[in-house]
mmCIF file with all atom_site columns, C-alpha atoms in Angstrom:
data_model
loop_
_atom_site.group_PDB
_atom_site.id
_atom_site.type_symbol
_atom_site.label_atom_id
_atom_site.label_alt_id
_atom_site.label_comp_id
_atom_site.label_asym_id
_atom_site.label_entity_id
_atom_site.label_seq_id
_atom_site.pdbx_PDB_ins_code
_atom_site.Cartn_x
_atom_site.Cartn_y
_atom_site.Cartn_z
_atom_site.occupancy
_atom_site.B_iso_or_equiv
_atom_site.pdbx_formal_charge
_atom_site.auth_seq_id
_atom_site.auth_comp_id
_atom_site.auth_asym_id
_atom_site.auth_atom_id
_atom_site.pdbx_PDB_model_num
ATOM 1   C CA . MET E 1 1   ? 94.832  41.999 -7.348  1.00 49.00 ? 341 MET E CA 1
ATOM 2   C CA . SER E 1 2   ? 97.089  45.043 -7.463  1.00 50.00 ? 342 SER E CA 1
ATOM 3   C CA . ASP E 1 3   ? 97.212  47.720 -4.792  1.00 61.00 ? 343 ASP E CA 1
ATOM 4   C CA . PRO E 1 4   ? 95.675  50.940 -6.189  1.00 59.00 ? 344 PRO E CA 1
ATOM 5   C CA . ASP E 1 5   ? 97.917  52.978 -3.880  1.00 67.00 ? 345 ASP E CA 1
ATOM 6   C CA . SER E 1 6   ? 101.032 51.681 -5.638  1.00 68.00 ? 346 SER E CA 1
ATOM 7   C CA . TYR E 1 7   ? 100.211 53.594 -8.833  1.00 75.00 ? 347 TYR E CA 1
ATOM 8   C CA . PRO E 1 8   ? 100.860 57.312 -9.328  1.00 83.00 ? 348 PRO E CA 1
ATOM 9   C CA . VAL E 1 9   ? 97.882  59.648 -9.235  1.00 81.00 ? 349 VAL E CA 1
ATOM 10  C CA . PRO E 1 10  ? 97.329  61.912 -12.255 1.00 88.00 ? 350 PRO E CA 1
ATOM 11  C CA . THR E 1 11  ? 98.706  65.365 -11.481 1.00 88.00 ? 351 THR E CA 1
ATOM 12  C CA . ARG E 1 12  ? 95.349  66.859 -12.437 1.00 88.00 ? 352 ARG E CA 1
ATOM 13  C CA . LEU E 1 13  ? 93.978  65.231 -9.302  1.00 87.00 ? 353 LEU E CA 1
ATOM 14  C CA . ASP E 1 14  ? 96.786  65.379 -6.753  1.00 84.00 ? 354 ASP E CA 1
ATOM 15  C CA . HIS E 1 15  ? 96.121  68.983 -5.787  1.00 86.00 ? 355 HIS E CA 1
ATOM 16  C CA . LEU E 1 16  ? 92.293  68.918 -5.698  1.00 92.00 ? 356 LEU E CA 1
ATOM 17  C CA . PRO E 1 17  ? 90.952  69.020 -2.127  1.00 93.00 ? 357 PRO E CA 1
ATOM 18  C CA . SER E 1 18  ? 87.891  66.998 -3.157  1.00 93.00 ? 358 SER E CA 1
ATOM 19  C CA . PHE E 1 19  ? 90.050  64.188 -4.537  1.00 93.00 ? 359 PHE E CA 1
ATOM 20  C CA . LEU E 1 20  ? 92.426  64.253 -1.572  1.00 92.00 ? 360 LEU E CA 1
ATOM 21  C CA . LEU E 1 21  ? 89.528  64.217 0.887   1.00 94.00 ? 361 LEU E CA 1
ATOM 22  C CA . SER E 1 22  ? 88.020  61.206 -0.897  1.00 93.00 ? 362 SER E CA 1
ATOM 23  C CA . GLN E 1 23  ? 91.333  59.360 -0.793  1.00 92.00 ? 363 GLN E CA 1
ATOM 24  C CA . ALA E 1 24  ? 91.874  60.181 2.872   1.00 94.00 ? 364 ALA E CA 1
ATOM 25  C CA . ALA E 1 25  ? 88.304  59.081 3.655   1.00 94.00 ? 365 ALA E CA 1
ATOM 26  C CA . ARG E 1 26  ? 88.938  55.758 1.918   1.00 94.00 ? 366 ARG E CA 1
ATOM 27  C CA . HIS E 1 27  ? 91.992  55.079 4.082   1.00 93.00 ? 367 HIS E CA 1
ATOM 28  C CA . VAL E 1 28  ? 90.331  56.246 7.297   1.00 95.00 ? 368 VAL E CA 1
ATOM 29  C CA . HIS E 1 29  ? 87.224  54.180 6.519   1.00 94.00 ? 369 HIS E CA 1
ATOM 30  C CA . ARG E 1 30  ? 89.395  51.072 6.091   1.00 95.00 ? 370 ARG E CA 1
ATOM 31  C CA . VAL E 1 31  ? 91.110  51.640 9.444   1.00 95.00 ? 371 VAL E CA 1
ATOM 32  C CA . VAL E 1 32  ? 87.802  52.293 11.222  1.00 95.00 ? 372 VAL E CA 1
ATOM 33  C CA . PHE E 1 33  ? 86.104  49.305 9.580   1.00 94.00 ? 373 PHE E CA 1
ATOM 34  C CA . ASP E 1 34  ? 88.997  46.976 10.430  1.00 95.00 ? 374 ASP E CA 1
ATOM 35  C CA . ARG E 1 35  ? 89.109  48.027 14.092  1.00 95.00 ? 375 ARG E CA 1
ATOM 36  C CA . LEU E 1 36  ? 85.337  47.884 14.535  1.00 95.00 ? 376 LEU E CA 1
ATOM 37  C CA . ASP E 1 37  ? 85.281  44.499 12.801  1.00 95.00 ? 377 ASP E CA 1
ATOM 38  C CA . ALA E 1 38  ? 87.945  43.243 15.226  1.00 96.00 ? 378 ALA E CA 1
ATOM 39  C CA . ALA E 1 39  ? 85.658  44.442 18.052  1.00 95.00 ? 379 ALA E CA 1
ATOM 40  C CA . ASP E 1 40  ? 82.707  42.589 16.427  1.00 94.00 ? 380 ASP E CA 1
ATOM 41  C CA . ALA E 1 41  ? 80.889  45.840 15.669  1.00 94.00 ? 381 ALA E CA 1
ATOM 42  C CA . ARG E 1 42  ? 79.886  48.030 12.744  1.00 94.00 ? 382 ARG E CA 1
ATOM 43  C CA . GLY E 1 43  ? 79.862  51.800 12.371  1.00 93.00 ? 383 GLY E CA 1
ATOM 44  C CA . HIS E 1 44  ? 76.080  51.960 12.279  1.00 93.00 ? 384 HIS E CA 1
ATOM 45  C CA . HIS E 1 45  ? 75.936  49.960 15.545  1.00 94.00 ? 385 HIS E CA 1
ATOM 46  C CA . TYR E 1 46  ? 78.144  52.559 17.193  1.00 95.00 ? 386 TYR E CA 1
ATOM 47  C CA . ARG E 1 47  ? 76.149  55.482 15.739  1.00 95.00 ? 387 ARG E CA 1
ATOM 48  C CA . MET E 1 48  ? 72.906  54.059 17.083  1.00 96.00 ? 388 MET E CA 1
ATOM 49  C CA . LEU E 1 49  ? 74.305  53.277 20.515  1.00 97.00 ? 389 LEU E CA 1
ATOM 50  C CA . ALA E 1 50  ? 75.856  56.765 20.641  1.00 97.00 ? 390 ALA E CA 1
ATOM 51  C CA . ALA E 1 51  ? 72.552  58.419 19.677  1.00 97.00 ? 391 ALA E CA 1
ATOM 52  C CA . LEU E 1 52  ? 70.676  56.474 22.340  1.00 97.00 ? 392 LEU E CA 1
ATOM 53  C CA . GLY E 1 53  ? 73.393  57.204 24.895  1.00 97.00 ? 393 GLY E CA 1
ATOM 54  C CA . GLU E 1 54  ? 73.313  60.922 24.221  1.00 96.00 ? 394 GLU E CA 1
ATOM 55  C CA . PHE E 1 55  ? 69.643  61.608 23.475  1.00 97.00 ? 395 PHE E CA 1
ATOM 56  C CA . GLY E 1 56  ? 67.896  58.773 25.322  1.00 96.00 ? 396 GLY E CA 1
ATOM 57  C CA . PRO E 1 57  ? 65.139  56.453 24.128  1.00 96.00 ? 397 PRO E CA 1
ATOM 58  C CA . ALA E 1 58  ? 63.779  57.171 20.667  1.00 95.00 ? 398 ALA E CA 1
ATOM 59  C CA . SER E 1 59  ? 61.530  55.799 17.963  1.00 93.00 ? 399 SER E CA 1
ATOM 60  C CA . GLN E 1 60  ? 63.112  53.934 15.083  1.00 92.00 ? 400 GLN E CA 1
ATOM 61  C CA . VAL E 1 61  ? 62.229  56.819 12.755  1.00 91.00 ? 401 VAL E CA 1
ATOM 62  C CA . GLU E 1 62  ? 63.994  59.317 15.009  1.00 93.00 ? 402 GLU E CA 1
ATOM 63  C CA . LEU E 1 63  ? 67.016  57.020 15.297  1.00 94.00 ? 403 LEU E CA 1
ATOM 64  C CA . GLY E 1 64  ? 67.201  56.734 11.532  1.00 93.00 ? 404 GLY E CA 1
ATOM 65  C CA . ARG E 1 65  ? 67.265  60.505 11.203  1.00 93.00 ? 405 ARG E CA 1
ATOM 66  C CA . ARG E 1 66  ? 69.864  60.974 13.931  1.00 93.00 ? 406 ARG E CA 1
ATOM 67  C CA . CYS E 1 67  ? 72.103  58.225 12.536  1.00 93.00 ? 407 CYS E CA 1
ATOM 68  C CA . GLY E 1 68  ? 71.633  58.938 8.835   1.00 90.00 ? 408 GLY E CA 1
ATOM 69  C CA . LEU E 1 69  ? 70.191  55.477 8.199   1.00 91.00 ? 409 LEU E CA 1
ATOM 70  C CA . ASP E 1 70  ? 67.426  54.344 5.885   1.00 89.00 ? 410 ASP E CA 1
ATOM 71  C CA . ARG E 1 71  ? 64.271  52.999 7.537   1.00 85.00 ? 411 ARG E CA 1
ATOM 72  C CA . SER E 1 72  ? 64.981  49.398 6.488   1.00 85.00 ? 412 SER E CA 1
ATOM 73  C CA . ASP E 1 73  ? 68.564  49.676 7.750   1.00 91.00 ? 413 ASP E CA 1
ATOM 74  C CA . VAL E 1 74  ? 67.358  50.979 11.111  1.00 92.00 ? 414 VAL E CA 1
ATOM 75  C CA . ALA E 1 75  ? 65.191  47.896 11.595  1.00 92.00 ? 415 ALA E CA 1
ATOM 76  C CA . ALA E 1 76  ? 68.129  45.596 10.786  1.00 93.00 ? 416 ALA E CA 1
ATOM 77  C CA . VAL E 1 77  ? 70.471  47.466 13.161  1.00 95.00 ? 417 VAL E CA 1
ATOM 78  C CA . VAL E 1 78  ? 67.891  47.473 15.952  1.00 95.00 ? 418 VAL E CA 1
ATOM 79  C CA . ASP E 1 79  ? 67.365  43.733 15.386  1.00 95.00 ? 419 ASP E CA 1
ATOM 80  C CA . ALA E 1 80  ? 71.122  43.072 15.588  1.00 95.00 ? 420 ALA E CA 1
ATOM 81  C CA . LEU E 1 81  ? 71.545  45.188 18.723  1.00 97.00 ? 421 LEU E CA 1
ATOM 82  C CA . SER E 1 82  ? 68.418  43.734 20.310  1.00 97.00 ? 422 SER E CA 1
ATOM 83  C CA . ASP E 1 83  ? 69.603  40.156 19.634  1.00 97.00 ? 423 ASP E CA 1
ATOM 84  C CA . ARG E 1 84  ? 72.735  40.990 21.625  1.00 97.00 ? 424 ARG E CA 1
ATOM 85  C CA . ARG E 1 85  ? 70.666  42.680 24.322  1.00 98.00 ? 425 ARG E CA 1
ATOM 86  C CA . PHE E 1 86  ? 72.347  46.074 23.804  1.00 98.00 ? 426 PHE E CA 1
ATOM 87  C CA . VAL E 1 87  ? 68.960  47.726 23.202  1.00 98.00 ? 427 VAL E CA 1
ATOM 88  C CA . GLU E 1 88  ? 65.371  46.923 23.990  1.00 97.00 ? 428 GLU E CA 1
ATOM 89  C CA . ARG E 1 89  ? 62.195  47.632 22.083  1.00 94.00 ? 429 ARG E CA 1
ATOM 90  C CA . THR E 1 90  ? 59.052  48.623 23.898  1.00 93.00 ? 430 THR E CA 1
ATOM 91  C CA . PRO E 1 91  ? 55.753  49.765 22.429  1.00 91.00 ? 431 PRO E CA 1
ATOM 92  C CA . ASP E 1 92  ? 55.306  53.543 22.436  1.00 87.00 ? 432 ASP E CA 1
ATOM 93  C CA . PRO E 1 93  ? 52.558  54.259 25.000  1.00 86.00 ? 433 PRO E CA 1
ATOM 94  C CA . LYS E 1 94  ? 51.351  57.169 22.829  1.00 85.00 ? 434 LYS E CA 1
ATOM 95  C CA . ASP E 1 95  ? 51.195  55.116 19.619  1.00 84.00 ? 435 ASP E CA 1
ATOM 96  C CA . ARG E 1 96  ? 51.222  51.319 19.895  1.00 81.00 ? 436 ARG E CA 1
ATOM 97  C CA . ARG E 1 97  ? 52.216  51.044 16.201  1.00 83.00 ? 437 ARG E CA 1
ATOM 98  C CA . ARG E 1 98  ? 55.641  52.493 17.035  1.00 87.00 ? 438 ARG E CA 1
ATOM 99  C CA . ASN E 1 99  ? 58.470  51.062 19.067  1.00 89.00 ? 439 ASN E CA 1
ATOM 100 C CA . ILE E 1 100 ? 60.677  53.007 21.422  1.00 95.00 ? 440 ILE E CA 1
ATOM 101 C CA . ILE E 1 101 ? 64.283  51.859 21.459  1.00 97.00 ? 441 ILE E CA 1
ATOM 102 C CA . SER E 1 102 ? 66.393  52.287 24.582  1.00 97.00 ? 442 SER E CA 1
ATOM 103 C CA . LEU E 1 103 ? 69.851  51.300 25.744  1.00 97.00 ? 443 LEU E CA 1
ATOM 104 C CA . THR E 1 104 ? 70.184  48.476 28.199  1.00 98.00 ? 444 THR E CA 1
ATOM 105 C CA . ARG E 1 105 ? 72.865  48.321 30.884  1.00 98.00 ? 445 ARG E CA 1
ATOM 106 C CA . LYS E 1 106 ? 74.757  45.928 28.608  1.00 98.00 ? 446 LYS E CA 1
ATOM 107 C CA . GLY E 1 107 ? 74.338  48.448 25.762  1.00 98.00 ? 447 GLY E CA 1
ATOM 108 C CA . ARG E 1 108 ? 75.816  51.264 27.863  1.00 98.00 ? 448 ARG E CA 1
ATOM 109 C CA . HIS E 1 109 ? 78.794  49.037 28.628  1.00 98.00 ? 449 HIS E CA 1
ATOM 110 C CA . ARG E 1 110 ? 79.178  48.180 24.932  1.00 98.00 ? 450 ARG E CA 1
ATOM 111 C CA . LEU E 1 111 ? 79.018  51.872 24.021  1.00 98.00 ? 451 LEU E CA 1
ATOM 112 C CA . ALA E 1 112 ? 81.855  52.603 26.460  1.00 97.00 ? 452 ALA E CA 1
ATOM 113 C CA . GLU E 1 113 ? 83.918  49.772 24.926  1.00 97.00 ? 453 GLU E CA 1
ATOM 114 C CA . LEU E 1 114 ? 83.329  51.116 21.433  1.00 97.00 ? 454 LEU E CA 1
ATOM 115 C CA . ASP E 1 115 ? 84.173  54.654 22.586  1.00 96.00 ? 455 ASP E CA 1
ATOM 116 C CA . ASP E 1 116 ? 87.585  53.291 23.556  1.00 96.00 ? 456 ASP E CA 1
ATOM 117 C CA . VAL E 1 117 ? 87.958  51.522 20.199  1.00 96.00 ? 457 VAL E CA 1
ATOM 118 C CA . LEU E 1 118 ? 87.046  54.680 18.273  1.00 95.00 ? 458 LEU E CA 1
ATOM 119 C CA . THR E 1 119 ? 89.409  56.809 20.354  1.00 94.00 ? 459 THR E CA 1
ATOM 120 C CA . ALA E 1 120 ? 92.257  54.443 19.511  1.00 94.00 ? 460 ALA E CA 1
ATOM 121 C CA . VAL E 1 121 ? 91.173  54.422 15.855  1.00 94.00 ? 461 VAL E CA 1
ATOM 122 C CA . GLN E 1 122 ? 91.479  58.206 15.708  1.00 94.00 ? 462 GLN E CA 1
ATOM 123 C CA . ASP E 1 123 ? 95.069  57.904 16.863  1.00 93.00 ? 463 ASP E CA 1
ATOM 124 C CA . GLU E 1 124 ? 95.832  55.327 14.177  1.00 93.00 ? 464 GLU E CA 1
ATOM 125 C CA . ALA E 1 125 ? 93.904  56.937 11.325  1.00 95.00 ? 465 ALA E CA 1
ATOM 126 C CA . PHE E 1 126 ? 95.297  60.414 11.943  1.00 96.00 ? 466 PHE E CA 1
ATOM 127 C CA . ALA E 1 127 ? 98.765  59.398 13.147  1.00 95.00 ? 467 ALA E CA 1
ATOM 128 C CA . PRO E 1 128 ? 100.622 61.850 10.862  1.00 95.00 ? 468 PRO E CA 1
ATOM 129 C CA . LEU E 1 129 ? 98.803  64.815 12.442  1.00 96.00 ? 469 LEU E CA 1
ATOM 130 C CA . ASP E 1 130 ? 99.639  66.307 15.817  1.00 96.00 ? 470 ASP E CA 1
ATOM 131 C CA . ALA E 1 131 ? 96.874  67.334 18.235  1.00 94.00 ? 471 ALA E CA 1
ATOM 132 C CA . ALA E 1 132 ? 96.674  70.911 16.916  1.00 97.00 ? 472 ALA E CA 1
ATOM 133 C CA . GLU E 1 133 ? 96.448  69.708 13.313  1.00 97.00 ? 473 GLU E CA 1
ATOM 134 C CA . ARG E 1 134 ? 93.703  67.221 14.225  1.00 96.00 ? 474 ARG E CA 1
ATOM 135 C CA . ALA E 1 135 ? 91.760  69.992 15.938  1.00 96.00 ? 475 ALA E CA 1
ATOM 136 C CA . GLN E 1 136 ? 92.222  72.245 12.906  1.00 97.00 ? 476 GLN E CA 1
ATOM 137 C CA . LEU E 1 137 ? 91.095  69.462 10.553  1.00 96.00 ? 477 LEU E CA 1
ATOM 138 C CA . THR E 1 138 ? 88.016  68.895 12.692  1.00 96.00 ? 478 THR E CA 1
ATOM 139 C CA . VAL E 1 139 ? 87.144  72.604 12.568  1.00 97.00 ? 479 VAL E CA 1
ATOM 140 C CA . MET E 1 140 ? 87.601  72.745 8.787   1.00 96.00 ? 480 MET E CA 1
ATOM 141 C CA . LEU E 1 141 ? 85.573  69.592 8.113   1.00 95.00 ? 481 LEU E CA 1
ATOM 142 C CA . THR E 1 142 ? 82.805  70.817 10.419  1.00 95.00 ? 482 THR E CA 1
ATOM 143 C CA . LYS E 1 143 ? 82.753  74.131 8.555   1.00 96.00 ? 483 LYS E CA 1
ATOM 144 C CA . ILE E 1 144 ? 82.363  72.337 5.204   1.00 95.00 ? 484 ILE E CA 1
ATOM 145 C CA . ILE E 1 145 ? 79.615  70.073 6.527   1.00 93.00 ? 485 ILE E CA 1
ATOM 146 C CA . ASP E 1 146 ? 77.709  72.940 8.187   1.00 95.00 ? 486 ASP E CA 1
ATOM 147 C CA . HIS E 1 147 ? 77.876  74.961 4.968   1.00 95.00 ? 487 HIS E CA 1
ATOM 148 C CA . HIS E 1 148 ? 76.415  72.155 2.872   1.00 94.00 ? 488 HIS E CA 1
ATOM 149 C CA . ILE E 1 149 ? 73.699  71.439 5.423   1.00 91.00 ? 489 ILE E CA 1
ATOM 150 C CA . ARG E 1 150 ? 72.656  75.120 5.272   1.00 93.00 ? 490 ARG E CA 1
ATOM 151 C CA . VAL E 1 151 ? 72.745  75.141 1.461   1.00 92.00 ? 491 VAL E CA 1
ATOM 152 C CA . ASP E 1 152 ? 70.642  71.986 1.294   1.00 88.00 ? 492 ASP E CA 1
ATOM 153 C CA . ARG E 1 153 ? 68.174  73.340 3.868   1.00 88.00 ? 493 ARG E CA 1
ATOM 154 C CA . ASP E 1 154 ? 67.861  76.642 1.958   1.00 86.00 ? 494 ASP E CA 1
ATOM 155 C CA . ARG E 1 155 ? 67.402  74.771 -1.320  1.00 87.00 ? 495 ARG E CA 1
ATOM 156 C CA . GLN E 1 156 ? 64.647  72.629 0.163   1.00 86.00 ? 496 GLN E CA 1
ATOM 157 C CA . ALA E 1 157 ? 62.922  75.667 1.688   1.00 83.00 ? 497 ALA E CA 1
ATOM 158 C CA . SER E 1 158 ? 62.979  77.589 -1.592  1.00 82.00 ? 498 SER E CA 1
ATOM 159 C CA . ALA E 1 159 ? 61.638  74.552 -3.457  1.00 82.00 ? 499 ALA E CA 1
ATOM 160 C CA . HIS E 1 160 ? 58.540  74.623 -1.232  1.00 75.00 ? 500 HIS E CA 1
ATOM 161 C CA . GLU E 1 161 ? 57.880  78.340 -1.686  1.00 72.00 ? 501 GLU E CA 1
ATOM 162 C CA . PRO E 1 162 ? 54.991  79.251 -4.000  1.00 69.00 ? 502 PRO E CA 1
#
C-alpha cells in the first residue's frame, strides 16, 4: 500500500485551514494512538479516567456526556476499566437502576501514568512548534471550538422556540 503523504496535495487544498487542520489531526491522532497503544490504553479510557479524576464519581450517562461518548460505548469503556480494577461500579443510592462509577486507587495511579504518556505525546506530536507557538495554537483551537459550541447551542435553542 502506498503512503498517502508521498503524493502532492492539490494546490486548491494546500492553503485551506480546514484541510490543513484535518491533515494535522490525522498525524497527531496516529502519534497519540500509537503511544497510548504502547501503554495498553485507548483515548476513551484516558478521557473517562480524567473525567472521574477531575469531577469525581458520576453516572454512566454523565460520563458519556463529559467524555463525548455514546451510551453503548460508555458501557464498554466502563466494563474494560472495571475489569482492570481502574474503576468501580456501585448502585446509585438515589436510583438503584443507575450505577455510579468512581476511580479506584489503581485507577488514580493509571491516570497519572497516562498523564505522563500524553505529556510526552504532546512533545512528539507538536515537535515543530516551540512553547509559545503551542500556546498560541491551543488558544486558537479553543476559540474555534468555543465558537461552534455557542453556535450549536443557539441553533438548538432557536429550534425549540415557538
